[in-house]
PDB file of C-alpha atoms in Angstrom:
ATOM      1  CA  UNK A   1      84.303 152.363 139.484  1.00 49.00           C
ATOM      2  CA  UNK A   2      85.364 152.008 136.042  1.00 49.00           C
ATOM      3  CA  UNK A   3      89.107 150.997 135.838  1.00 54.00           C
ATOM      4  CA  UNK A   4      90.909 152.997 133.203  1.00 57.00           C
ATOM      5  CA  UNK A   5      92.967 151.009 130.712  1.00 61.00           C
ATOM      6  CA  UNK A   6      96.460 152.401 129.976  1.00 74.00           C
ATOM      7  CA  UNK A   7      97.027 153.618 126.274  1.00 69.00           C
ATOM      8  CA  UNK A   8     100.075 151.081 126.096  1.00 68.00           C
ATOM      9  CA  UNK A   9      98.063 148.117 127.184  1.00 73.00           C
ATOM     10  CA  UNK A  10      95.648 148.963 124.436  1.00 72.00           C
ATOM     11  CA  UNK A  11      98.305 149.339 121.953  1.00 68.00           C
ATOM     12  CA  UNK A  12      99.876 146.012 122.701  1.00 68.00           C
ATOM     13  CA  UNK A  13      96.625 144.143 122.469  1.00 65.00           C
ATOM     14  CA  UNK A  14      95.610 145.799 119.142  1.00 68.00           C
ATOM     15  CA  UNK A  15      99.236 144.835 117.843  1.00 63.00           C
ATOM     16  CA  UNK A  16      98.756 141.159 118.905  1.00 57.00           C
ATOM     17  CA  UNK A  17      95.246 141.002 117.297  1.00 57.00           C
ATOM     18  CA  UNK A  18      96.514 142.634 114.140  1.00 56.00           C
ATOM     19  CA  UNK A  19      99.461 140.181 114.015  1.00 53.00           C
ATOM     20  CA  UNK A  20      97.265 137.294 114.428  1.00 48.00           C
ATOM     21  CA  UNK A  21      94.883 138.316 111.868  1.00 47.00           C
ATOM     22  CA  UNK A  22      97.783 138.734 109.155  1.00 43.00           C
ATOM     23  CA  UNK A  23      99.774 135.602 110.061  1.00 42.00           C
ATOM     24  CA  UNK A  24      98.925 132.380 108.063  1.00 39.00           C
ATOM     25  CA  UNK A  25      99.212 129.421 109.957  1.00 38.00           C
ATOM     26  CA  UNK A  26     100.843 126.553 107.867  1.00 41.00           C
ATOM     27  CA  UNK A  27     100.731 123.611 109.952  1.00 43.00           C
ATOM     28  CA  UNK A  28     100.564 120.056 108.602  1.00 48.00           C
ATOM     29  CA  UNK A  29      97.176 118.110 108.520  1.00 54.00           C
ATOM     30  CA  UNK A  30      97.706 116.954 112.033  1.00 60.00           C
ATOM     31  CA  UNK A  31      97.198 113.555 113.766  1.00 70.00           C
ATOM     32  CA  UNK A  32      93.600 113.166 113.034  1.00 82.00           C
ATOM     33  CA  UNK A  33      92.276 109.986 114.845  1.00 86.00           C
ATOM     34  CA  UNK A  34      89.551 107.743 113.645  1.00 87.00           C
ATOM     35  CA  UNK A  35      87.482 105.651 115.873  1.00 90.00           C
ATOM     36  CA  UNK A  36      87.150 101.822 115.125  1.00 90.00           C
ATOM     37  CA  UNK A  37      83.629 102.266 114.000  1.00 91.00           C
ATOM     38  CA  UNK A  38      84.787 105.108 111.561  1.00 92.00           C
ATOM     39  CA  UNK A  39      87.568 102.803 110.250  1.00 91.00           C
ATOM     40  CA  UNK A  40      85.043  99.996 109.595  1.00 91.00           C
ATOM     41  CA  UNK A  41      82.616 102.327 107.897  1.00 93.00           C
ATOM     42  CA  UNK A  42      85.382 103.911 105.756  1.00 93.00           C
ATOM     43  CA  UNK A  43      86.860 100.510 104.619  1.00 94.00           C
ATOM     44  CA  UNK A  44      83.214  99.456 103.504  1.00 94.00           C
ATOM     45  CA  UNK A  45      82.941 102.742 101.585  1.00 95.00           C
ATOM     46  CA  UNK A  46      86.252 102.078  99.738  1.00 94.00           C
ATOM     47  CA  UNK A  47      85.256  98.554  98.903  1.00 95.00           C
ATOM     48  CA  UNK A  48      81.768  99.308  97.718  1.00 96.00           C
ATOM     49  CA  UNK A  49      82.061 102.819  96.056  1.00 96.00           C
ATOM     50  CA  UNK A  50      85.319 102.186  94.046  1.00 97.00           C
ATOM     51  CA  UNK A  51      84.915  99.861  90.915  1.00 97.00           C
ATOM     52  CA  UNK A  52      88.040  97.741  91.346  1.00 98.00           C
ATOM     53  CA  UNK A  53      89.349  95.838  88.518  1.00 98.00           C
ATOM     54  CA  UNK A  54      90.221  92.238  88.970  1.00 97.00           C
ATOM     55  CA  UNK A  55      94.065  92.620  87.975  1.00 98.00           C
ATOM     56  CA  UNK A  56      96.444  95.003  86.413  1.00 98.00           C
ATOM     57  CA  UNK A  57      95.935  93.525  82.800  1.00 98.00           C
ATOM     58  CA  UNK A  58      92.110  94.015  83.159  1.00 98.00           C
ATOM     59  CA  UNK A  59      92.645  97.514  84.494  1.00 98.00           C
ATOM     60  CA  UNK A  60      94.844  98.468  81.433  1.00 98.00           C
ATOM     61  CA  UNK A  61      92.210  97.093  79.051  1.00 98.00           C
ATOM     62  CA  UNK A  62      89.432  99.060  80.779  1.00 98.00           C
ATOM     63  CA  UNK A  63      91.528 102.109  80.848  1.00 98.00           C
ATOM     64  CA  UNK A  64      91.919 101.856  77.156  1.00 98.00           C
ATOM     65  CA  UNK A  65      88.170 101.271  76.409  1.00 98.00           C
ATOM     66  CA  UNK A  66      87.220 104.288  79.000  1.00 98.00           C
ATOM     67  CA  UNK A  67      90.055 106.657  77.927  1.00 98.00           C
ATOM     68  CA  UNK A  68      91.339 106.808  81.662  1.00 98.00           C
ATOM     69  CA  UNK A  69      94.663 106.240  83.560  1.00 98.00           C
ATOM     70  CA  UNK A  70      95.393 103.327  85.811  1.00 98.00           C
ATOM     71  CA  UNK A  71      95.520 103.757  89.468  1.00 98.00           C
ATOM     72  CA  UNK A  72      97.503 100.593  90.977  1.00 98.00           C
ATOM     73  CA  UNK A  73      97.785 100.284  94.667  1.00 97.00           C
ATOM     74  CA  UNK A  74      99.991  97.503  95.920  1.00 96.00           C
ATOM     75  CA  UNK A  75      99.665  96.902  99.547  1.00 95.00           C
ATOM     76  CA  UNK A  76     100.985  94.294 102.228  1.00 93.00           C
ATOM     77  CA  UNK A  77      97.868  92.704 103.246  1.00 92.00           C
ATOM     78  CA  UNK A  78      94.061  93.072 102.280  1.00 92.00           C
ATOM     79  CA  UNK A  79      92.242  96.400 102.003  1.00 89.00           C
ATOM     80  CA  UNK A  80      89.358  94.919 103.589  1.00 89.00           C
ATOM     81  CA  UNK A  81      91.143  92.702 106.050  1.00 78.00           C
ATOM     82  CA  UNK A  82      94.376  92.659 108.015  1.00 70.00           C
ATOM     83  CA  UNK A  83      97.060  95.074 106.876  1.00 71.00           C
TER      84      UNK A  83
ATOM     85  CA  UNK B   1      95.127 104.462 103.687  1.00 80.00           C
ATOM     86  CA  UNK B   2      91.593 102.990 103.617  1.00 79.00           C
ATOM     87  CA  UNK B   3      90.265 104.926 106.779  1.00 80.00           C
ATOM     88  CA  UNK B   4      91.563 108.267 105.818  1.00 87.00           C
ATOM     89  CA  UNK B   5      92.701 108.723 102.173  1.00 94.00           C
ATOM     90  CA  UNK B   6      90.896 106.507  99.886  1.00 96.00           C
ATOM     91  CA  UNK B   7      87.610 106.806 101.636  1.00 95.00           C
ATOM     92  CA  UNK B   8      87.762 110.661 101.212  1.00 95.00           C
ATOM     93  CA  UNK B   9      84.843 111.788  99.182  1.00 97.00           C
ATOM     94  CA  UNK B  10      87.073 113.876  96.801  1.00 97.00           C
ATOM     95  CA  UNK B  11      89.549 111.076  96.354  1.00 97.00           C
ATOM     96  CA  UNK B  12      86.670 108.584  95.398  1.00 98.00           C
ATOM     97  CA  UNK B  13      85.168 111.080  93.193  1.00 98.00           C
ATOM     98  CA  UNK B  14      88.457 111.736  91.245  1.00 98.00           C
ATOM     99  CA  UNK B  15      89.273 107.904  90.956  1.00 98.00           C
ATOM    100  CA  UNK B  16      85.945 107.178  89.571  1.00 98.00           C
ATOM    101  CA  UNK B  17      86.065 109.964  87.091  1.00 98.00           C
ATOM    102  CA  UNK B  18      89.561 109.661  85.758  1.00 98.00           C
ATOM    103  CA  UNK B  19      91.028 106.234  86.770  1.00 98.00           C
ATOM    104  CA  UNK B  20      90.541 102.586  86.660  1.00 98.00           C
ATOM    105  CA  UNK B  21      91.421 101.368  90.193  1.00 98.00           C
ATOM    106  CA  UNK B  22      93.195  98.165  90.901  1.00 98.00           C
ATOM    107  CA  UNK B  23      94.759  96.674  93.936  1.00 97.00           C
ATOM    108  CA  UNK B  24      97.219  93.851  94.754  1.00 97.00           C
ATOM    109  CA  UNK B  25      98.325  92.147  98.124  1.00 95.00           C
ATOM    110  CA  UNK B  26     102.048  91.954  97.889  1.00 94.00           C
ATOM    111  CA  UNK B  27     102.552  90.254 101.228  1.00 91.00           C
ATOM    112  CA  UNK B  28     105.341  87.678 100.751  1.00 89.00           C
ATOM    113  CA  UNK B  29     105.399  88.159  96.881  1.00 89.00           C
ATOM    114  CA  UNK B  30     107.994  90.709  96.541  1.00 91.00           C
ATOM    115  CA  UNK B  31     111.475  91.187  98.173  1.00 89.00           C
ATOM    116  CA  UNK B  32     110.674  94.782  99.093  1.00 88.00           C
ATOM    117  CA  UNK B  33     107.316  94.187 100.923  1.00 86.00           C
ATOM    118  CA  UNK B  34     107.523  95.701 104.324  1.00 82.00           C
ATOM    119  CA  UNK B  35     106.334  94.281 107.654  1.00 74.00           C
ATOM    120  CA  UNK B  36     104.292  95.891 110.394  1.00 72.00           C
ATOM    121  CA  UNK B  37     101.590  94.918 113.223  1.00 73.00           C
ATOM    122  CA  UNK B  38      98.476  93.608 111.639  1.00 76.00           C
ATOM    123  CA  UNK B  39      95.811  96.333 111.465  1.00 76.00           C
ATOM    124  CA  UNK B  40      92.081  95.094 111.233  1.00 80.00           C
ATOM    125  CA  UNK B  41      89.314  97.342 109.903  1.00 83.00           C
ATOM    126  CA  UNK B  42      87.895  97.105 113.298  1.00 83.00           C
ATOM    127  CA  UNK B  43      90.820  98.908 114.864  1.00 86.00           C
ATOM    128  CA  UNK B  44      91.174 102.675 115.369  1.00 86.00           C
ATOM    129  CA  UNK B  45      93.359 104.587 112.967  1.00 85.00           C
ATOM    130  CA  UNK B  46      95.167 107.847 112.804  1.00 85.00           C
ATOM    131  CA  UNK B  47      96.686 110.037 110.123  1.00 86.00           C
ATOM    132  CA  UNK B  48     100.603 109.879 109.981  1.00 90.00           C
ATOM    133  CA  UNK B  49     103.101 111.890 107.822  1.00 94.00           C
ATOM    134  CA  UNK B  50     103.208 111.413 104.066  1.00 96.00           C
ATOM    135  CA  UNK B  51     105.237 108.332 102.780  1.00 95.00           C
ATOM    136  CA  UNK B  52     104.926 106.771 106.154  1.00 94.00           C
ATOM    137  CA  UNK B  53     104.861 102.905 105.575  1.00 92.00           C
ATOM    138  CA  UNK B  54     106.808 103.171 102.343  1.00 95.00           C
ATOM    139  CA  UNK B  55     107.513  99.416 102.141  1.00 94.00           C
ATOM    140  CA  UNK B  56     103.987  98.568 102.942  1.00 93.00           C
ATOM    141  CA  UNK B  57     101.940 100.488 100.372  1.00 95.00           C
ATOM    142  CA  UNK B  58     102.836 102.038  96.913  1.00 97.00           C
ATOM    143  CA  UNK B  59     100.395 103.811  94.709  1.00 98.00           C
ATOM    144  CA  UNK B  60     101.173 103.866  91.152  1.00 98.00           C
ATOM    145  CA  UNK B  61      99.413 106.116  88.351  1.00 98.00           C
ATOM    146  CA  UNK B  62     100.017 104.573  84.856  1.00 98.00           C
ATOM    147  CA  UNK B  63      99.186 105.075  81.367  1.00 98.00           C
ATOM    148  CA  UNK B  64      96.815 102.573  79.545  1.00 98.00           C
ATOM    149  CA  UNK B  65      99.979 100.805  78.256  1.00 98.00           C
ATOM    150  CA  UNK B  66     101.522 100.527  81.694  1.00 98.00           C
ATOM    151  CA  UNK B  67     104.042 103.322  81.808  1.00 98.00           C
ATOM    152  CA  UNK B  68     104.533 104.946  85.219  1.00 98.00           C
ATOM    153  CA  UNK B  69     103.665 108.539  85.479  1.00 98.00           C
ATOM    154  CA  UNK B  70     103.928 108.756  89.268  1.00 98.00           C
ATOM    155  CA  UNK B  71     104.581 106.570  92.302  1.00 98.00           C
ATOM    156  CA  UNK B  72     103.446 107.717  95.711  1.00 98.00           C
ATOM    157  CA  UNK B  73     105.169 105.337  98.419  1.00 97.00           C
ATOM    158  CA  UNK B  74     103.158 104.875 101.846  1.00 96.00           C
ATOM    159  CA  UNK B  75     100.482 106.939 103.292  1.00 94.00           C
ATOM    160  CA  UNK B  76      99.332 110.281 101.678  1.00 95.00           C
ATOM    161  CA  UNK B  77      96.940 112.704 103.059  1.00 95.00           C
ATOM    162  CA  UNK B  78      93.935 113.154 100.904  1.00 95.00           C
ATOM    163  CA  UNK B  79      94.703 116.845 100.194  1.00 95.00           C
ATOM    164  CA  UNK B  80      98.112 115.866  98.937  1.00 96.00           C
ATOM    165  CA  UNK B  81      97.190 112.744  97.072  1.00 97.00           C
ATOM    166  CA  UNK B  82      94.626 114.862  95.028  1.00 97.00           C
ATOM    167  CA  UNK B  83      97.352 117.266  94.350  1.00 96.00           C
ATOM    168  CA  UNK B  84      99.803 114.557  93.147  1.00 97.00           C
ATOM    169  CA  UNK B  85      96.818 112.924  91.044  1.00 98.00           C
ATOM    170  CA  UNK B  86      96.569 116.262  89.386  1.00 98.00           C
ATOM    171  CA  UNK B  87     100.027 116.294  88.272  1.00 98.00           C
ATOM    172  CA  UNK B  88      99.806 112.597  87.121  1.00 98.00           C
ATOM    173  CA  UNK B  89      96.839 113.502  84.998  1.00 98.00           C
ATOM    174  CA  UNK B  90      98.776 116.419  83.366  1.00 98.00           C
ATOM    175  CA  UNK B  91     101.682 113.958  82.805  1.00 98.00           C
ATOM    176  CA  UNK B  92      99.111 111.467  81.220  1.00 98.00           C
ATOM    177  CA  UNK B  93      98.125 114.437  78.717  1.00 98.00           C
ATOM    178  CA  UNK B  94     101.799 114.905  77.855  1.00 98.00           C
ATOM    179  CA  UNK B  95     102.117 111.154  77.232  1.00 98.00           C
ATOM    180  CA  UNK B  96      99.225 111.140  74.652  1.00 97.00           C
ATOM    181  CA  UNK B  97     100.334 114.583  73.094  1.00 97.00           C
ATOM    182  CA  UNK B  98     100.852 114.212  69.355  1.00 95.00           C
ATOM    183  CA  UNK B  99     103.598 115.993  67.387  1.00 96.00           C
ATOM    184  CA  UNK B 100     106.291 116.024  70.097  1.00 96.00           C
ATOM    185  CA  UNK B 101     109.492 114.152  70.121  1.00 97.00           C
ATOM    186  CA  UNK B 102     110.449 111.555  72.701  1.00 97.00           C
ATOM    187  CA  UNK B 103     113.461 113.660  73.968  1.00 97.00           C
ATOM    188  CA  UNK B 104     111.114 116.662  74.414  1.00 98.00           C
ATOM    189  CA  UNK B 105     108.497 114.648  76.094  1.00 98.00           C
ATOM    190  CA  UNK B 106     110.949 113.187  78.673  1.00 98.00           C
ATOM    191  CA  UNK B 107     112.415 116.615  79.216  1.00 98.00           C
ATOM    192  CA  UNK B 108     108.905 117.952  80.056  1.00 98.00           C
ATOM    193  CA  UNK B 109     108.350 114.894  82.327  1.00 98.00           C
ATOM    194  CA  UNK B 110     111.263 115.787  84.166  1.00 98.00           C
ATOM    195  CA  UNK B 111     110.569 119.366  84.439  1.00 98.00           C
ATOM    196  CA  UNK B 112     106.822 118.837  85.580  1.00 98.00           C
ATOM    197  CA  UNK B 113     108.131 116.547  88.489  1.00 98.00           C
ATOM    198  CA  UNK B 114     110.740 119.130  89.588  1.00 97.00           C
ATOM    199  CA  UNK B 115     108.275 122.018  89.268  1.00 97.00           C
ATOM    200  CA  UNK B 116     105.832 120.302  91.414  1.00 97.00           C
ATOM    201  CA  UNK B 117     108.504 119.558  94.052  1.00 95.00           C
ATOM    202  CA  UNK B 118     109.032 123.398  94.095  1.00 94.00           C
ATOM    203  CA  UNK B 119     105.424 124.191  94.174  1.00 93.00           C
ATOM    204  CA  UNK B 120     104.701 122.056  97.305  1.00 93.00           C
ATOM    205  CA  UNK B 121     103.827 124.322  99.968  1.00 92.00           C
ATOM    206  CA  UNK B 122     104.719 124.308 103.593  1.00 93.00           C
ATOM    207  CA  UNK B 123     101.822 122.423 104.758  1.00 93.00           C
ATOM    208  CA  UNK B 124     102.838 119.630 102.450  1.00 94.00           C
ATOM    209  CA  UNK B 125     106.427 119.677 103.262  1.00 93.00           C
ATOM    210  CA  UNK B 126     105.565 119.806 107.100  1.00 93.00           C
ATOM    211  CA  UNK B 127     103.497 116.647 106.450  1.00 94.00           C
ATOM    212  CA  UNK B 128     106.173 114.844 104.496  1.00 95.00           C
ATOM    213  CA  UNK B 129     108.845 114.859 107.076  1.00 95.00           C
ATOM    214  CA  UNK B 130     110.209 111.252 107.604  1.00 94.00           C
ATOM    215  CA  UNK B 131     109.388 109.716 110.981  1.00 90.00           C
ATOM    216  CA  UNK B 132     112.365 109.516 113.517  1.00 91.00           C
ATOM    217  CA  UNK B 133     113.278 106.045 112.862  1.00 92.00           C
ATOM    218  CA  UNK B 134     113.312 106.590 109.104  1.00 92.00           C
ATOM    219  CA  UNK B 135     115.330 109.938 109.415  1.00 93.00           C
ATOM    220  CA  UNK B 136     117.936 108.147 111.494  1.00 92.00           C
ATOM    221  CA  UNK B 137     118.469 105.622 108.833  1.00 93.00           C
ATOM    222  CA  UNK B 138     118.684 108.118 106.115  1.00 94.00           C
ATOM    223  CA  UNK B 139     120.986 110.331 108.012  1.00 92.00           C
ATOM    224  CA  UNK B 140     123.356 107.295 108.463  1.00 91.00           C
ATOM    225  CA  UNK B 141     123.167 106.225 104.883  1.00 91.00           C
ATOM    226  CA  UNK B 142     126.137 107.239 102.898  1.00 90.00           C
ATOM    227  CA  UNK B 143     125.286 109.029  99.778  1.00 89.00           C
ATOM    228  CA  UNK B 144     121.544 109.085 100.593  1.00 92.00           C
ATOM    229  CA  UNK B 145     119.680 111.702  98.291  1.00 92.00           C
ATOM    230  CA  UNK B 146     117.667 112.667 101.249  1.00 93.00           C
ATOM    231  CA  UNK B 147     120.776 114.738 102.317  1.00 91.00           C
ATOM    232  CA  UNK B 148     121.151 118.200 101.208  1.00 84.00           C
ATOM    233  CA  UNK B 149     124.617 118.604  99.800  1.00 78.00           C
ATOM    234  CA  UNK B 150     124.242 122.286  98.633  1.00 72.00           C
ATOM    235  CA  UNK B 151     122.822 125.393  99.969  1.00 67.00           C
ATOM    236  CA  UNK B 152     122.796 127.042 103.434  1.00 64.00           C
ATOM    237  CA  UNK B 153     121.003 124.171 104.970  1.00 65.00           C
ATOM    238  CA  UNK B 154     123.583 121.657 104.094  1.00 65.00           C
ATOM    239  CA  UNK B 155     123.503 118.370 105.956  1.00 66.00           C
ATOM    240  CA  UNK B 156     119.623 118.671 106.550  1.00 85.00           C
ATOM    241  CA  UNK B 157     117.442 115.922 105.317  1.00 93.00           C
ATOM    242  CA  UNK B 158     115.028 116.706 102.402  1.00 94.00           C
ATOM    243  CA  UNK B 159     111.202 115.953 103.039  1.00 96.00           C
ATOM    244  CA  UNK B 160     109.676 112.825 101.292  1.00 96.00           C
ATOM    245  CA  UNK B 161     107.713 114.767  98.754  1.00 97.00           C
ATOM    246  CA  UNK B 162     110.803 116.416  97.537  1.00 96.00           C
ATOM    247  CA  UNK B 163     112.855 113.090  97.107  1.00 97.00           C
ATOM    248  CA  UNK B 164     109.862 111.490  95.672  1.00 97.00           C
ATOM    249  CA  UNK B 165     109.635 113.977  92.801  1.00 98.00           C
ATOM    250  CA  UNK B 166     113.476 113.964  92.231  1.00 97.00           C
ATOM    251  CA  UNK B 167     113.348 110.223  91.891  1.00 97.00           C
ATOM    252  CA  UNK B 168     110.322 110.259  89.540  1.00 98.00           C
ATOM    253  CA  UNK B 169     111.964 112.972  87.383  1.00 98.00           C
ATOM    254  CA  UNK B 170     114.705 110.461  86.676  1.00 97.00           C
ATOM    255  CA  UNK B 171     112.507 107.925  85.246  1.00 98.00           C
ATOM    256  CA  UNK B 172     110.362 109.255  82.380  1.00 98.00           C
ATOM    257  CA  UNK B 173     107.455 107.183  81.325  1.00 98.00           C
ATOM    258  CA  UNK B 174     109.255 103.994  82.353  1.00 98.00           C
ATOM    259  CA  UNK B 175     107.443 100.442  81.857  1.00 98.00           C
ATOM    260  CA  UNK B 176     106.020  99.378  85.256  1.00 98.00           C
ATOM    261  CA  UNK B 177     108.004  95.922  84.632  1.00 97.00           C
ATOM    262  CA  UNK B 178     111.235  97.914  84.628  1.00 97.00           C
ATOM    263  CA  UNK B 179     110.344 100.157  87.636  1.00 98.00           C
ATOM    264  CA  UNK B 180     112.916  99.533  90.481  1.00 97.00           C
ATOM    265  CA  UNK B 181     110.404  99.644  93.296  1.00 97.00           C
ATOM    266  CA  UNK B 182     112.812  98.623  95.936  1.00 96.00           C
ATOM    267  CA  UNK B 183     115.327 101.371  94.955  1.00 96.00           C
ATOM    268  CA  UNK B 184     112.499 103.879  94.564  1.00 97.00           C
ATOM    269  CA  UNK B 185     110.876 103.266  97.941  1.00 96.00           C
ATOM    270  CA  UNK B 186     114.143 103.469  99.810  1.00 94.00           C
ATOM    271  CA  UNK B 187     112.998 105.896 102.481  1.00 94.00           C
ATOM    272  CA  UNK B 188     113.989 104.093 105.722  1.00 91.00           C
ATOM    273  CA  UNK B 189     113.122 101.047 107.592  1.00 89.00           C
ATOM    274  CA  UNK B 190     111.501  98.012 106.056  1.00 84.00           C
ATOM    275  CA  UNK B 191     109.618  97.491 109.289  1.00 79.00           C
ATOM    276  CA  UNK B 192     106.894 100.008 109.880  1.00 69.00           C
ATOM    277  CA  UNK B 193     106.262 100.759 113.485  1.00 69.00           C
ATOM    278  CA  UNK B 194     102.397 101.676 113.633  1.00 66.00           C
ATOM    279  CA  UNK B 195     100.835 100.839 116.875  1.00 69.00           C
ATOM    280  CA  UNK B 196      97.970 103.164 117.025  1.00 71.00           C
ATOM    281  CA  UNK B 197      94.691 101.106 117.440  1.00 71.00           C
ATOM    282  CA  UNK B 198      96.447  97.829 117.850  1.00 69.00           C
ATOM    283  CA  UNK B 199      95.041  96.129 121.071  1.00 73.00           C
ATOM    284  CA  UNK B 200      97.811  95.817 123.703  1.00 72.00           C
ATOM    285  CA  UNK B 201     100.188  97.760 121.859  1.00 66.00           C
ATOM    286  CA  UNK B 202      98.682 101.294 121.308  1.00 65.00           C
ATOM    287  CA  UNK B 203     100.569 103.721 123.689  1.00 64.00           C
ATOM    288  CA  UNK B 204      97.891 106.294 123.331  1.00 61.00           C
ATOM    289  CA  UNK B 205      95.141 104.144 124.265  1.00 62.00           C
ATOM    290  CA  UNK B 206      96.962 102.889 127.265  1.00 62.00           C
ATOM    291  CA  UNK B 207      97.746 106.626 128.313  1.00 67.00           C
ATOM    292  CA  UNK B 208      93.879 107.468 127.945  1.00 65.00           C
ATOM    293  CA  UNK B 209      93.078 104.449 129.953  1.00 64.00           C
ATOM    294  CA  UNK B 210      95.435 105.121 132.790  1.00 68.00           C
ATOM    295  CA  UNK B 211      94.389 108.829 132.816  1.00 71.00           C
ATOM    296  CA  UNK B 212      90.618 107.845 133.069  1.00 70.00           C
ATOM    297  CA  UNK B 213      91.575 105.368 135.968  1.00 71.00           C
ATOM    298  CA  UNK B 214      93.288 108.326 137.655  1.00 72.00           C
ATOM    299  CA  UNK B 215      90.316 110.673 137.358  1.00 73.00           C
ATOM    300  CA  UNK B 216      88.044 108.001 138.731  1.00 73.00           C
ATOM    301  CA  UNK B 217      90.237 107.436 141.611  1.00 74.00           C
ATOM    302  CA  UNK B 218      90.525 111.104 142.317  1.00 75.00           C
ATOM    303  CA  UNK B 219      86.774 111.526 142.384  1.00 69.00           C
ATOM    304  CA  UNK B 220      86.420 108.809 144.888  1.00 64.00           C
TER     305      UNK B 220
END
């Protein structure tokens, strides 16, 4: 026996599906979590892949030579240690 | 920052191409340096709202002669840091543009920061809401620029991205030495409560552990 679906429930389901298709979800980036291993790997990546200048004056000199801007991060603790 | 944002491939690519990077440990060196639990690179981490830990991290983007184009206090999601770095690059072009008066340059600096605040989408604003403890402090603070004084949502708090641009707009091409960091990063408590991943303090890990224990005992 094939159960007949009422025209009303089909209409409601279509409306919901259409609504979902045209609604833009604009949530924040969410609380993405990183395991200890990932943090360790990413920390090593930050330290090895970015060419860190020794201090701000050296960074300014290098920026002049390379025609770049200075990105200066001040932080409580060490980037490759305890923060 | 290191686990989420600075290690993002797009951020690394942009930093390497357009910036000279430099870092400084300010622990015990400035009056505004915040405190929190010590977080080692061997601890788990998680994404938090933009500007969280404003007293613990500050990212400055400067010209070659040390004039501040932008300052981002605290943590910023990679998508949003990239957008703000884009603005800073345009401000850098403005600084080095020839045949423009100082007054006009400063006016454009102000406009560009305020326009960026307007352009920030809902996702950015949702991610830039102050955390509960910071919001409570800013609500109680008399005359805080976080409080909306006009419009139909009077009394509600603005998001950190909005306030950041409003504060920057008032400081056109200021020398880093003259930049009042303490005033600029006034976005809540000096002590940042971030327990995630810290052994013995992480509520999330404790919850997970107890639910796993319960599952095991249910199986028995």
